[in-house]
Coordinates of C-alpha atoms in Angstrom, one line a residue:
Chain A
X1 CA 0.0 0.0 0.0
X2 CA 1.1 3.9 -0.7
X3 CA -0.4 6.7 0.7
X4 CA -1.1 9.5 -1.6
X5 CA -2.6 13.1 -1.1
X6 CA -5.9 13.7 -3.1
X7 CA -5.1 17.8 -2.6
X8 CA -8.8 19.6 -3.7
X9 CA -8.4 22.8 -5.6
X10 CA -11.7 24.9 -6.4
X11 CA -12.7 28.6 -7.5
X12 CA -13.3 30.3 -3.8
X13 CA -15.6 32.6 -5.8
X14 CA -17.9 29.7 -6.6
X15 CA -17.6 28.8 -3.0
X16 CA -18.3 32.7 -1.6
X17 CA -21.2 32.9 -4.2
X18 CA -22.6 29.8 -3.3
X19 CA -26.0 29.2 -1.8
X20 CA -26.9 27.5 1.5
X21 CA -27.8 24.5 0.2
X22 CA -24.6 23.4 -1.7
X23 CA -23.1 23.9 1.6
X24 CA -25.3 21.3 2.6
X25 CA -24.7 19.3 -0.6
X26 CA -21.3 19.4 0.0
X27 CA -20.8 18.6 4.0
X28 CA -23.0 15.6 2.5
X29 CA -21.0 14.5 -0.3
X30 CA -17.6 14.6 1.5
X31 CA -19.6 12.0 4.5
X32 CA -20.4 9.9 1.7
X33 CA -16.9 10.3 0.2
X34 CA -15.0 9.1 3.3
X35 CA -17.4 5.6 3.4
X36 CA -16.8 5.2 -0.6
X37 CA -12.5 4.9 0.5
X38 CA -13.3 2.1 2.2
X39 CA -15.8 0.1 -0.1
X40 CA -12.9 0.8 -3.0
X41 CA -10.6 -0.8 -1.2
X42 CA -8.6 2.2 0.3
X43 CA -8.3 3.6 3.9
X44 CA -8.9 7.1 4.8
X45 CA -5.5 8.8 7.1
X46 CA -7.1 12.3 7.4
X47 CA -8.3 15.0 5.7
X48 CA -9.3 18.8 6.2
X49 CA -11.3 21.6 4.5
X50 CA -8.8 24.9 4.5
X51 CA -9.5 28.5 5.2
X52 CA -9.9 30.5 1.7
X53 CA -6.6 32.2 0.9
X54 CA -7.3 35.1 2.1
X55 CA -6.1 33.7 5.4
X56 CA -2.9 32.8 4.6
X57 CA 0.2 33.9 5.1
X58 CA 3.6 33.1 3.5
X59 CA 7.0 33.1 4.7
X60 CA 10.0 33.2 2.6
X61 CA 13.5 34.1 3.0
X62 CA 12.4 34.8 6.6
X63 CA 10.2 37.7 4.7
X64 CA 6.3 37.2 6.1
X65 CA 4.2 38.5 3.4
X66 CA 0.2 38.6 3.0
X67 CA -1.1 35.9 0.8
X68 CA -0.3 32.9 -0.9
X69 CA 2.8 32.6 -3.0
X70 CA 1.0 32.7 -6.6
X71 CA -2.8 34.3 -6.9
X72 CA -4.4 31.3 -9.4
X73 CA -8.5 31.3 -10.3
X74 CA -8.0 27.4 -8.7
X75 CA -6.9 27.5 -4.9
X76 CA -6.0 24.6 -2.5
X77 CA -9.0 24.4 -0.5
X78 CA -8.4 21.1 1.5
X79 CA -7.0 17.7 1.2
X80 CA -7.6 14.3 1.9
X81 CA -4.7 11.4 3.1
X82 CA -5.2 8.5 1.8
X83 CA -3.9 4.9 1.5
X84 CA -4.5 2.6 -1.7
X85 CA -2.8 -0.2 -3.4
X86 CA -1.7 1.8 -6.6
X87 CA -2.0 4.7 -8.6
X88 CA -5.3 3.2 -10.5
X89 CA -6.9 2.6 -7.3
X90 CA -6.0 5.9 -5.7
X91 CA -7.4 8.1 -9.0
X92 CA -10.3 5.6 -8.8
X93 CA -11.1 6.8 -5.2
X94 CA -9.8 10.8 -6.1
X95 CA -12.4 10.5 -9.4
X96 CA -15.3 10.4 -6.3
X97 CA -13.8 13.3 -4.3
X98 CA -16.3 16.1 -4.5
X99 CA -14.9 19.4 -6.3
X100 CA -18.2 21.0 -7.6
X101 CA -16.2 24.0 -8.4
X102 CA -13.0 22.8 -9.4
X103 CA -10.8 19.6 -9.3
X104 CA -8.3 17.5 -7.7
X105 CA -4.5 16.4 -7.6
X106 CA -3.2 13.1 -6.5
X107 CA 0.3 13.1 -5.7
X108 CA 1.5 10.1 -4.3
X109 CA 3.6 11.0 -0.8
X110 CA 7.3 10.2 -1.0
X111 CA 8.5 8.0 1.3
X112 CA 12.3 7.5 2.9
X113 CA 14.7 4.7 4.0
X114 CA 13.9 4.1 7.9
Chain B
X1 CA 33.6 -8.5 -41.2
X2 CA 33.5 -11.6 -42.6
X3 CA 29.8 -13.1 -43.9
X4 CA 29.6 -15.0 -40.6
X5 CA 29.8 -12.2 -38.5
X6 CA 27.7 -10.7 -40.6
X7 CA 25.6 -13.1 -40.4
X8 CA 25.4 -13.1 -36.5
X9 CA 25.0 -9.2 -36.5
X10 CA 21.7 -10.0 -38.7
X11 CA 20.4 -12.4 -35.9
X12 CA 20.6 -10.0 -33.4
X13 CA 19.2 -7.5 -35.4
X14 CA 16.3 -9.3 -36.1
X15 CA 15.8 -10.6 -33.1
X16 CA 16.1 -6.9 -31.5
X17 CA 13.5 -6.0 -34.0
X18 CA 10.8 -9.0 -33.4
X19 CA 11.5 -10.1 -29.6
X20 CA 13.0 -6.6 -28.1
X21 CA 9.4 -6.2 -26.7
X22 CA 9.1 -9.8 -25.1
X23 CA 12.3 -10.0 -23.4
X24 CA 12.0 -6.3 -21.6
X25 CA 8.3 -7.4 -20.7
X26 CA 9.3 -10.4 -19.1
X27 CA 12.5 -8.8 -18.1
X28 CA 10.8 -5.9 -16.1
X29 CA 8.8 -8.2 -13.7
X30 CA 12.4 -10.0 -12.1
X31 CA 14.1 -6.9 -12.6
X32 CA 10.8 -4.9 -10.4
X33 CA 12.2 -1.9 -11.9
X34 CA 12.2 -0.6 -15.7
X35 CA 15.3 0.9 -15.9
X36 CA 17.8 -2.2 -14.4
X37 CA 15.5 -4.0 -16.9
X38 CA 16.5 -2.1 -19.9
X39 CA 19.9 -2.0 -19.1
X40 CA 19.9 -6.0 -18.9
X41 CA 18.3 -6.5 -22.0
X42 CA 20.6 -4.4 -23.6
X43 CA 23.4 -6.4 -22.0
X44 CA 21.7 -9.6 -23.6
X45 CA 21.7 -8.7 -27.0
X46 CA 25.3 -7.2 -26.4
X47 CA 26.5 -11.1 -24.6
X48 CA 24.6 -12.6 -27.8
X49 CA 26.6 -10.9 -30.5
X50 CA 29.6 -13.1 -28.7
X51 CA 27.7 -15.8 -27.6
X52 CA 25.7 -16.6 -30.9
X53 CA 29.2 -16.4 -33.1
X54 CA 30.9 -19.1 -30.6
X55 CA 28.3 -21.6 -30.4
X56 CA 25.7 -20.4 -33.4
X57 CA 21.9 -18.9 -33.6
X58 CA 20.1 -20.2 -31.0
X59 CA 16.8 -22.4 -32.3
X60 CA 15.1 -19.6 -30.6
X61 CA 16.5 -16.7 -29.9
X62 CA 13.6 -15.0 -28.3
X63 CA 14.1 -17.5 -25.4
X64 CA 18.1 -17.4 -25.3
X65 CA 17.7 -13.2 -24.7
X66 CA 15.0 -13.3 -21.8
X67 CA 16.9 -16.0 -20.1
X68 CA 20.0 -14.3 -20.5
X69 CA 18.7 -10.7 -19.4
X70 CA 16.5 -11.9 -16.3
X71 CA 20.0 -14.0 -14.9
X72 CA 21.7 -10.7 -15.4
X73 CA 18.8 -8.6 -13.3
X74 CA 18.9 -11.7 -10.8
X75 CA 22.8 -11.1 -10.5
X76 CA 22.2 -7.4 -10.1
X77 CA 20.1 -7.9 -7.2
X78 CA 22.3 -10.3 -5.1
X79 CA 25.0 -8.2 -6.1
X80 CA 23.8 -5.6 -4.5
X81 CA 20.9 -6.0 -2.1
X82 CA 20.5 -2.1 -2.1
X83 CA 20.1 -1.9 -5.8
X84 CA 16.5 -3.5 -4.8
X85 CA 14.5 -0.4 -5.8
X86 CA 12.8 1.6 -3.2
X87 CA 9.8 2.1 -5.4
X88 CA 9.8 -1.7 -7.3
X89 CA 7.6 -2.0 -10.2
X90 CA 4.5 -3.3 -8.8
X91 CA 4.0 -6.4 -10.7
X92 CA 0.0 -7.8 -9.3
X93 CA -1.6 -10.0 -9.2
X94 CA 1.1 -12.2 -9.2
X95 CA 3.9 -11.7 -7.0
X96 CA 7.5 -11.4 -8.9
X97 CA 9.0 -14.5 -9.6
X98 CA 11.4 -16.0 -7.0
X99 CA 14.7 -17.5 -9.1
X100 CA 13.5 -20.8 -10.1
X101 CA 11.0 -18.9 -12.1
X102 CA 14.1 -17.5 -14.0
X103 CA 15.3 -20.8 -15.0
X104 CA 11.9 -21.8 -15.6
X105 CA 11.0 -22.7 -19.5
X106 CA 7.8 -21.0 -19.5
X107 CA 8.1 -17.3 -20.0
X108 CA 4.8 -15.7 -19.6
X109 CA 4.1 -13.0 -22.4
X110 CA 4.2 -9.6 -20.5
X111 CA 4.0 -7.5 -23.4
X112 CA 0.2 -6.1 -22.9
X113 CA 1.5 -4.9 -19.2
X114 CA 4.5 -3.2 -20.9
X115 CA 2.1 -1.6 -23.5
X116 CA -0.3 -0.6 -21.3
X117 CA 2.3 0.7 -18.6
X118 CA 3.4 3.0 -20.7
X119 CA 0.2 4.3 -22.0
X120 CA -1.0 5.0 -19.0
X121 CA -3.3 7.8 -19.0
X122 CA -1.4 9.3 -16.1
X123 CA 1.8 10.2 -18.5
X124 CA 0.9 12.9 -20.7
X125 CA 0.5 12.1 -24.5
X126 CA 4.2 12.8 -25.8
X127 CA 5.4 10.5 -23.1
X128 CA 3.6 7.8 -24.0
X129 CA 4.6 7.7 -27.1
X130 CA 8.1 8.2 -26.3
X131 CA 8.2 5.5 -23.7
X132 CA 6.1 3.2 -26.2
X133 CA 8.9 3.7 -29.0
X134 CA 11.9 3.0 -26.5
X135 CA 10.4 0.3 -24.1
X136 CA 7.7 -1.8 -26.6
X137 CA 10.1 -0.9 -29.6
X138 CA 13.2 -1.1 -28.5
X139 CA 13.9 2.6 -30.7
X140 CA 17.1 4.5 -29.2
X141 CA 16.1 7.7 -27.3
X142 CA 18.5 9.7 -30.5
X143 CA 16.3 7.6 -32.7
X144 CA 13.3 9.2 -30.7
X145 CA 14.3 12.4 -30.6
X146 CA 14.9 12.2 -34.4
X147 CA 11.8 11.3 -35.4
X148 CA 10.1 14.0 -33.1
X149 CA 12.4 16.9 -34.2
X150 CA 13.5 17.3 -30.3
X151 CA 17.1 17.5 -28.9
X152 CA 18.3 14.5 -27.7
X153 CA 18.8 15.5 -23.9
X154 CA 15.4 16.6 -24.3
X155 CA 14.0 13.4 -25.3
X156 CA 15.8 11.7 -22.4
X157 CA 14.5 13.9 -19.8
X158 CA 11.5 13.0 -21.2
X159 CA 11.7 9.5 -20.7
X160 CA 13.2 9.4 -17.9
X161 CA 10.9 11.8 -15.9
X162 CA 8.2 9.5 -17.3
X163 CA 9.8 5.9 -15.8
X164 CA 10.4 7.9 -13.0
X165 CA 6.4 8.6 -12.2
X166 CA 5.5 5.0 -13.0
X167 CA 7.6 3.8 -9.5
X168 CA 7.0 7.1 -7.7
X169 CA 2.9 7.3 -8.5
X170 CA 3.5 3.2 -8.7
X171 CA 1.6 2.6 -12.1
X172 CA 0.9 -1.0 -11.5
X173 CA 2.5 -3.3 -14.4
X174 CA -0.7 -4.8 -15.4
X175 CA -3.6 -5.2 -17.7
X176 CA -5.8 -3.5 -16.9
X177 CA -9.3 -4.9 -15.7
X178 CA -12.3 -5.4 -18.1
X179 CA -14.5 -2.0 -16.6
X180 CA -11.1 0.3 -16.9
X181 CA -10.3 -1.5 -20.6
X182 CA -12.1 0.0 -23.5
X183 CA -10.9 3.5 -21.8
X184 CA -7.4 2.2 -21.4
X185 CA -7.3 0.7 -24.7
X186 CA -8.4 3.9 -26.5
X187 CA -5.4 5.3 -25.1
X188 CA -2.9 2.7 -26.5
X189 CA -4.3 2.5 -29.8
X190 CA -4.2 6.9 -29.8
X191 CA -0.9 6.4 -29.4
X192 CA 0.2 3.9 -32.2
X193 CA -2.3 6.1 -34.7
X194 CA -0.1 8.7 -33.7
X195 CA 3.0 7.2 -34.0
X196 CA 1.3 6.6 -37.4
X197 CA 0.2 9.2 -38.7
X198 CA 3.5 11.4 -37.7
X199 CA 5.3 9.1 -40.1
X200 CA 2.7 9.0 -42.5
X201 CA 2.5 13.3 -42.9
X202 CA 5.5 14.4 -41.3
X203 CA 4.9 17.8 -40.0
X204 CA 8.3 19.2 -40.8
X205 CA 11.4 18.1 -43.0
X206 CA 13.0 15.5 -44.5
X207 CA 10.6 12.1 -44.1
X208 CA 14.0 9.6 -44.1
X209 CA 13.3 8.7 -40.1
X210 CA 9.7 8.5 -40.8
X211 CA 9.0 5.7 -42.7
X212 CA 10.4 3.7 -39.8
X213 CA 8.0 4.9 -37.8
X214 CA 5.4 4.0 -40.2
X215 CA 6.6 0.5 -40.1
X216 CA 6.5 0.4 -36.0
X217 CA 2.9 1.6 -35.9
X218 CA 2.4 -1.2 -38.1
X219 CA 4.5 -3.5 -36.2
X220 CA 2.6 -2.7 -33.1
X221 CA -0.8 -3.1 -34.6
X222 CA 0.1 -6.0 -35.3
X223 CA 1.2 -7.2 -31.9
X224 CA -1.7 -5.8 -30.2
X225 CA -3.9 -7.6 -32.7
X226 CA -2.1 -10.7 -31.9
X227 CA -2.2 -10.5 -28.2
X228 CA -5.5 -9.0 -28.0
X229 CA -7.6 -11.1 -31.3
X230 CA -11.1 -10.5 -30.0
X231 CA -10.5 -6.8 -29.5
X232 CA -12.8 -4.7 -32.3
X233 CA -10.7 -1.6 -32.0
X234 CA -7.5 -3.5 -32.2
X235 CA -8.8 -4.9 -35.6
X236 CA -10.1 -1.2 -36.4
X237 CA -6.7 0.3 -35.9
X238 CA -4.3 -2.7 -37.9
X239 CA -7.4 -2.3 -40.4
X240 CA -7.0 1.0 -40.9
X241 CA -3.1 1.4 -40.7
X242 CA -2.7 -1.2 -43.2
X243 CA -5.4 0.2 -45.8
X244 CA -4.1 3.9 -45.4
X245 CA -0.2 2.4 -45.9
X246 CA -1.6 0.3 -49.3
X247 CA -1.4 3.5 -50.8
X248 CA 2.1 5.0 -49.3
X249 CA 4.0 5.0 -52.7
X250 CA 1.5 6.8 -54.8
X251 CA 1.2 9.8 -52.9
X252 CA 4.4 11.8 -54.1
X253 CA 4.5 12.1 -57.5
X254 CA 8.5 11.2 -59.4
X255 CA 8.7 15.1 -59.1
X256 CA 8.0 15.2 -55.2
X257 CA 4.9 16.6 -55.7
X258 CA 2.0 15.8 -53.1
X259 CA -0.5 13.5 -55.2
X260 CA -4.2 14.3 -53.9
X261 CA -6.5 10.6 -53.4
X262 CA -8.3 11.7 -56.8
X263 CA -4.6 12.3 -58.6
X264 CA -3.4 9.1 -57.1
X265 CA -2.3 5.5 -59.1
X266 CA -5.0 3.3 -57.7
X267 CA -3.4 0.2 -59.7
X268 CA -0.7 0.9 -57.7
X269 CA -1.9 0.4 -54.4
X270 CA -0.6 -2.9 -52.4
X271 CA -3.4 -5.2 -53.3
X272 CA -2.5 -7.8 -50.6
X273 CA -2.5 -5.1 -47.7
X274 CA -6.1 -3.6 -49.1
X275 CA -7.1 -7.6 -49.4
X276 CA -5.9 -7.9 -45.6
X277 CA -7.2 -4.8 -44.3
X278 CA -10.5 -4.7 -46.1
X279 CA -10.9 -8.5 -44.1
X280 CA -10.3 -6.8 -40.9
X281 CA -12.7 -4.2 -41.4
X282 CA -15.6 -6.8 -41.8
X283 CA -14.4 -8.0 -38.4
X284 CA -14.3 -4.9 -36.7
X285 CA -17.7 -3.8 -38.1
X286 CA -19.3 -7.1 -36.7
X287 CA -21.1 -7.5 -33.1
X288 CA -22.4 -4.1 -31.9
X289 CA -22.0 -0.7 -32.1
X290 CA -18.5 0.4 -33.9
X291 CA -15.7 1.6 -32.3
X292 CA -13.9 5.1 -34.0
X293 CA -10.8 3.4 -35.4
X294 CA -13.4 0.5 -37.1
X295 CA -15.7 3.3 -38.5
X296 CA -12.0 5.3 -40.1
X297 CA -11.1 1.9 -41.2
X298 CA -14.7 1.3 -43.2
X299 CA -14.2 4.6 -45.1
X300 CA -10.6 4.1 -45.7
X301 CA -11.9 0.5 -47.0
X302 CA -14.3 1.9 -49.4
X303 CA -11.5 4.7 -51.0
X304 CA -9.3 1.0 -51.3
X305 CA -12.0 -0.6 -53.4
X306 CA -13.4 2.2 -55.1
X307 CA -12.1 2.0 -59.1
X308 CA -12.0 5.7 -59.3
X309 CA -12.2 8.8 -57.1
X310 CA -15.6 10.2 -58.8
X311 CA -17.0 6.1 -58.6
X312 CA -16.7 6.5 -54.4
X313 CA -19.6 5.6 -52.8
X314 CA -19.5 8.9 -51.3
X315 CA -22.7 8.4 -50.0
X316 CA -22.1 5.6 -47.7
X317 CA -18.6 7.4 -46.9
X318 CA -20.9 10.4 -45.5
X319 CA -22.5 8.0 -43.6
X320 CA -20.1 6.5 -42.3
X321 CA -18.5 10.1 -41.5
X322 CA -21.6 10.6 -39.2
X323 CA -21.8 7.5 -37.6
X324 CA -18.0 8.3 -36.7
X325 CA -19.3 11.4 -35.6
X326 CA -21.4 10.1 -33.2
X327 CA -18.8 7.7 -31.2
X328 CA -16.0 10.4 -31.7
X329 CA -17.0 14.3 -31.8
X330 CA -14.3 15.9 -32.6
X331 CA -13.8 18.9 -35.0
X332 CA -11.3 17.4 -37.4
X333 CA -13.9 14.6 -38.0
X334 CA -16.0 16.9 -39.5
X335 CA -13.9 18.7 -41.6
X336 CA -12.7 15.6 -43.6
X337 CA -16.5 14.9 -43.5
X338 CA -16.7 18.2 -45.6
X339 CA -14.8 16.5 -48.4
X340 CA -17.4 14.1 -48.5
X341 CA -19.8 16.2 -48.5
X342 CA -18.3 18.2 -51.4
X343 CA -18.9 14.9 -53.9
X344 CA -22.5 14.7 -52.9
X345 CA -24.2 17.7 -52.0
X346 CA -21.1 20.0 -54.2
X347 CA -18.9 22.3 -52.9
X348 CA -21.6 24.8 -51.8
X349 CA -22.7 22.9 -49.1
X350 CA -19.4 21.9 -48.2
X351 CA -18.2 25.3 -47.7
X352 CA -21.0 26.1 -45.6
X353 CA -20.2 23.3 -43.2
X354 CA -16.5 24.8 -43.8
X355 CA -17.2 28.1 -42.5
X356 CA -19.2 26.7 -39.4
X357 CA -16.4 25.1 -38.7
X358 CA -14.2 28.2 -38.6
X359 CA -16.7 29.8 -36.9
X360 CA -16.2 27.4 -34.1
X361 CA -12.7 28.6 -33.9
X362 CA -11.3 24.7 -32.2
X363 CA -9.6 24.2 -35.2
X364 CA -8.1 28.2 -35.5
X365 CA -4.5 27.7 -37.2
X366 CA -5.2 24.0 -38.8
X367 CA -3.3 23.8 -42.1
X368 CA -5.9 21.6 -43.5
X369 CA -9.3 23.9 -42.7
X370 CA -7.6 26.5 -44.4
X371 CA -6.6 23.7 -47.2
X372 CA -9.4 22.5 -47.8
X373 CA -11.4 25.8 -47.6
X374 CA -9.1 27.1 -50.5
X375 CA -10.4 23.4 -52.2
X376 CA -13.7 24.3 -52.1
X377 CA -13.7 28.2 -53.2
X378 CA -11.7 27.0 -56.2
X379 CA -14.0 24.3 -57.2
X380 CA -16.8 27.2 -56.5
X381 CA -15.0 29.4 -59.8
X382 CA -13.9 32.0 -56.6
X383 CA -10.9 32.6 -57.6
X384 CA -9.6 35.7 -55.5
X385 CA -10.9 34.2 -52.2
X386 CA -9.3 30.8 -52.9
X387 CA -5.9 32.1 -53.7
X388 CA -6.5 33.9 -50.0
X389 CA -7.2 31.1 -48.9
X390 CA -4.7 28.9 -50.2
X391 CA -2.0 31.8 -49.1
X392 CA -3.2 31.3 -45.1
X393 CA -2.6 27.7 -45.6
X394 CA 0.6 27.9 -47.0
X395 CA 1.7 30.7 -44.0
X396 CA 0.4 27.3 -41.5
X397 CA 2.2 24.1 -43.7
X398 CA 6.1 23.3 -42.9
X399 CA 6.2 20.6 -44.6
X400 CA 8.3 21.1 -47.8
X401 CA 6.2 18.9 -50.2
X402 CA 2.7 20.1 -48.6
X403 CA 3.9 23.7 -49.2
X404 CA 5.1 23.2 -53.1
X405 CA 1.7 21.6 -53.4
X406 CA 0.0 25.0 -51.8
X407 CA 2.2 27.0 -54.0
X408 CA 1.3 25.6 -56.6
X409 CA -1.8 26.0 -56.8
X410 CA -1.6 29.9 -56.1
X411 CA 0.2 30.0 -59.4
X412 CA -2.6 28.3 -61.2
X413 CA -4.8 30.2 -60.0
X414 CA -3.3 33.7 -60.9
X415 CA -2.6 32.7 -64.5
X416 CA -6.4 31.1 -64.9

């Protein structure tokens, strides 16, 4: 087994615009998300929804600056851990990861010599 | 050299050419990692050039190579325990074979995972067809490179960034399973077409590399159609390469001109391959709804039999244009539709499927829209508007005989 990291990027716009009930639609769709893991075949590590960008803050050089480091349409808006047997099986569980307004990237997590 | 050793060289070019695909297949799942495996099976066919002039041609050499290359990745490894790749090749179901296995007489054809591996629709497009040429063909990365009018280290990087995701993502060496197949094969048999079709029209330069890969796309339609015999598509794709290469030597004229399917030598055309591919169209049309590459194959099929360009049965090819249509919507579809179109409806109607088709800007910057727009205000008596025409097509062609065949026609057109 691997793990890989399903990383969700969507337009905040869509998000700030949207309306109560995709909210609702979504809280919904990511519980029904973490059972589908399992029923694939894969196991869920973690996971988190992010604060927009707007909240973050980047470092670099020592130099604390406003913002994230590149302004995109697409912004990392949370993440999911997870463990599967391959790459097929990991994108297989990734296709089901909701991202109404955007999409995801599955990068599979390096791993070093113990 | 003397005509033994020359003899030997011819062995192992042969065999390089026919079982290179085999032995790094079956190579790949002792070595659990692609690139010890390629260096191994290099090493074979270095050992047999020795080997083979000592004690003679092995009865088959096929066998004598993947022996030979799987001891040397066995060696490798208990040479060197560390050498084990951290991210092995993940060979599944089946677990890699144990060293008996090596010895064992039964090599089991691995050639589908290879293909498949490196089609994977995780590698982009250029990629896969690079990784197709070196692993499955056995093509040198300069060879590569050549072919695809890149630098050399650029080529490399490109392979090598590409083996590199299939242990780091781990892309399973596998076939895939019959729900991810049709999906999985579409994307193997894009890339053959492609390897195709960028031999058949080379898009820039001299064409000397290019018939070679003509002859792998052909090569590897043919494997896939020999591993794979009930696949439709797979007959499609052989189908189609065959009937479109049955008429490779008729369409440059002695003068280097670019011959047009009306201008070209129909008695001419390889009968055998037309006779061979017009079989496997029959097949591929057969038992449900036809797959893209069986559909291009059916029109190709009816240009192959037709006895003359005006005796087409255009109608049928228009119908088989929108049947393709259907499984495959994609703008360049309907553009060579338009051609169709032009023999029944004239080119009136064609051009007004022409312009739509401009209109709906996928296909800005196409040489042929332009082409075959110029085509069809010439046939129209328009001449001002086609010489335009064919003057925005010749600013979009790089190829030298395309562009004397462009030019050309400007010329006509200002003297008429």
């Amino acid at each position: 087994m691997a793990q890989y990291l399903i990383l969700i990027y969507e337009s905040e716009t869509g998000w700030q615009d949207a309306p109560p009930e995709a909210w609702q639609q979504a809280m919904e769709a990511h519980n029904r998300f973490a059972q589908q893991v399992g029923e694939l075949g894969g196991s869920l590590l973690g996971g988190n929804a992010l604060q927009p960008t707007t909240t973050a803050t980047t470092i670099r050089d020592d130099i604390v600056t406003d913002g994230p480091f590149v302004e995109t349409k697409e912004a990392l808006g949370g993440y999911y851990l997870i463990e599967a047997k391959d790459l097929d099986q990991a994108l297989a569980i990734a296709k089901l990861c909701p991202a109404p307004y955007g999409g995801v990237e599955v990068r599979p997590v390096m791993t070093f010599d113990e | 050299m003397n005509a033994a050793a020359a003899e030997i060289k011819r062995a192992v070019a042969d065999a390089h050419r026919r079982e290179w695909a085999f032995v790094l297949a079956a190579t790949a799942r002792v070595a659990g990692d692609i690139e010890l495996a390629e260096e191994c099976v290099q090493d074979a066919y270095l050992r047999a050039l020795d080997t083979w002039a000592r004690d003679g041609v092995p009865g088959n050499p096929g066998a004598w190579l993947t022996t030979t290359a799987r001891r040397l990745a066995l060696d490798a490894h208990r040479r060197d325990r560390t050498l084990r790749s951290k991210l092995p090749l993940l060979v599944e179901p089946d677990a890699a074979p144990d060293a008996e296995d090596v010895e064992a007489d039964v090599v089991p054809d691995d050639r589908l995972r290879l293909v498949f591996t490196c089609c994977h629709p995780a590698l982009a497009r250029e990629a896969q067809v690079a990784l197709t040429l070196r692993l499955v063909c056995g093509v040198s990365t300069g060879d590569i490179a050549q072919a695809f009018l890149v630098s050399e280290p650029t080529m490399a990087a490109r392979v090598t960034r590409a083996k590199k995701k299939i242990s780091a993502a781990r892309i399973a060496y596998r076939v895939p399973e019959a729900h991810e197949l049709p999906d999985r094969l579409d994307a193997v048999l894009t890339v053959v077409h492609l390897l195709y079709t960028t031999g058949h029209t080379a898009p820039t330069g001299r064409d000397l590399v290019r018939v070679d890969l003509v002859e792998r796309a052909l090569d590897l339609a043919r494997m896939l159609h020999s591993l794979m015999p009930d696949e439709r598509e797979v007959r499609g794709l052989l189908a189609l390469l065959l009937l479109a290469d049955a008429r490779r030597a008729t369409r440059i004229a002695p003068d280097g001109r670019l011959l047009l399917l009306a201008e070209q030598d129909r008695s001419r055309w390889d009968r055998a391959a037309i006779d061979e591919g017009v079989g496997l169209v029959f097949d591929a049309l057969r038992g449900g709804r036809p797959g893209r590459f069986a559909l291009q194959a059916a029109i190709a099929a009816l240009h192959a039999e037709a006895p003359s360009y005006a005796e087409t049965d255009w109608r049928q090819v228009v119908g088989l244009y929108d049947e393709l249509l259907r499984v495959w919507p994609s703008p360049v579809v309907a553009l060579n539709r338009t051609a169709a179109v032009a023999m029944v409806d004239g080119p009136a109607a064609a051009l007004v499927e022409v312009e739509a088709l401009e209109r709906d800007g996928r296909l800005a910057g196409y040489r042929y829209l332009t082409a075959t727009k110029a085509d069809l205000l010439r046939r129209l008596g328009r001449n001002k508007e086609a010489i335009a025409a064919y003057r925005a097509a010749l600013e979009l062609a790089d190829n030298a005989t395309e562009r004397a065949f462009l030019a050309g026609r400007i010329t006509e057109l200002s003297a008429g």
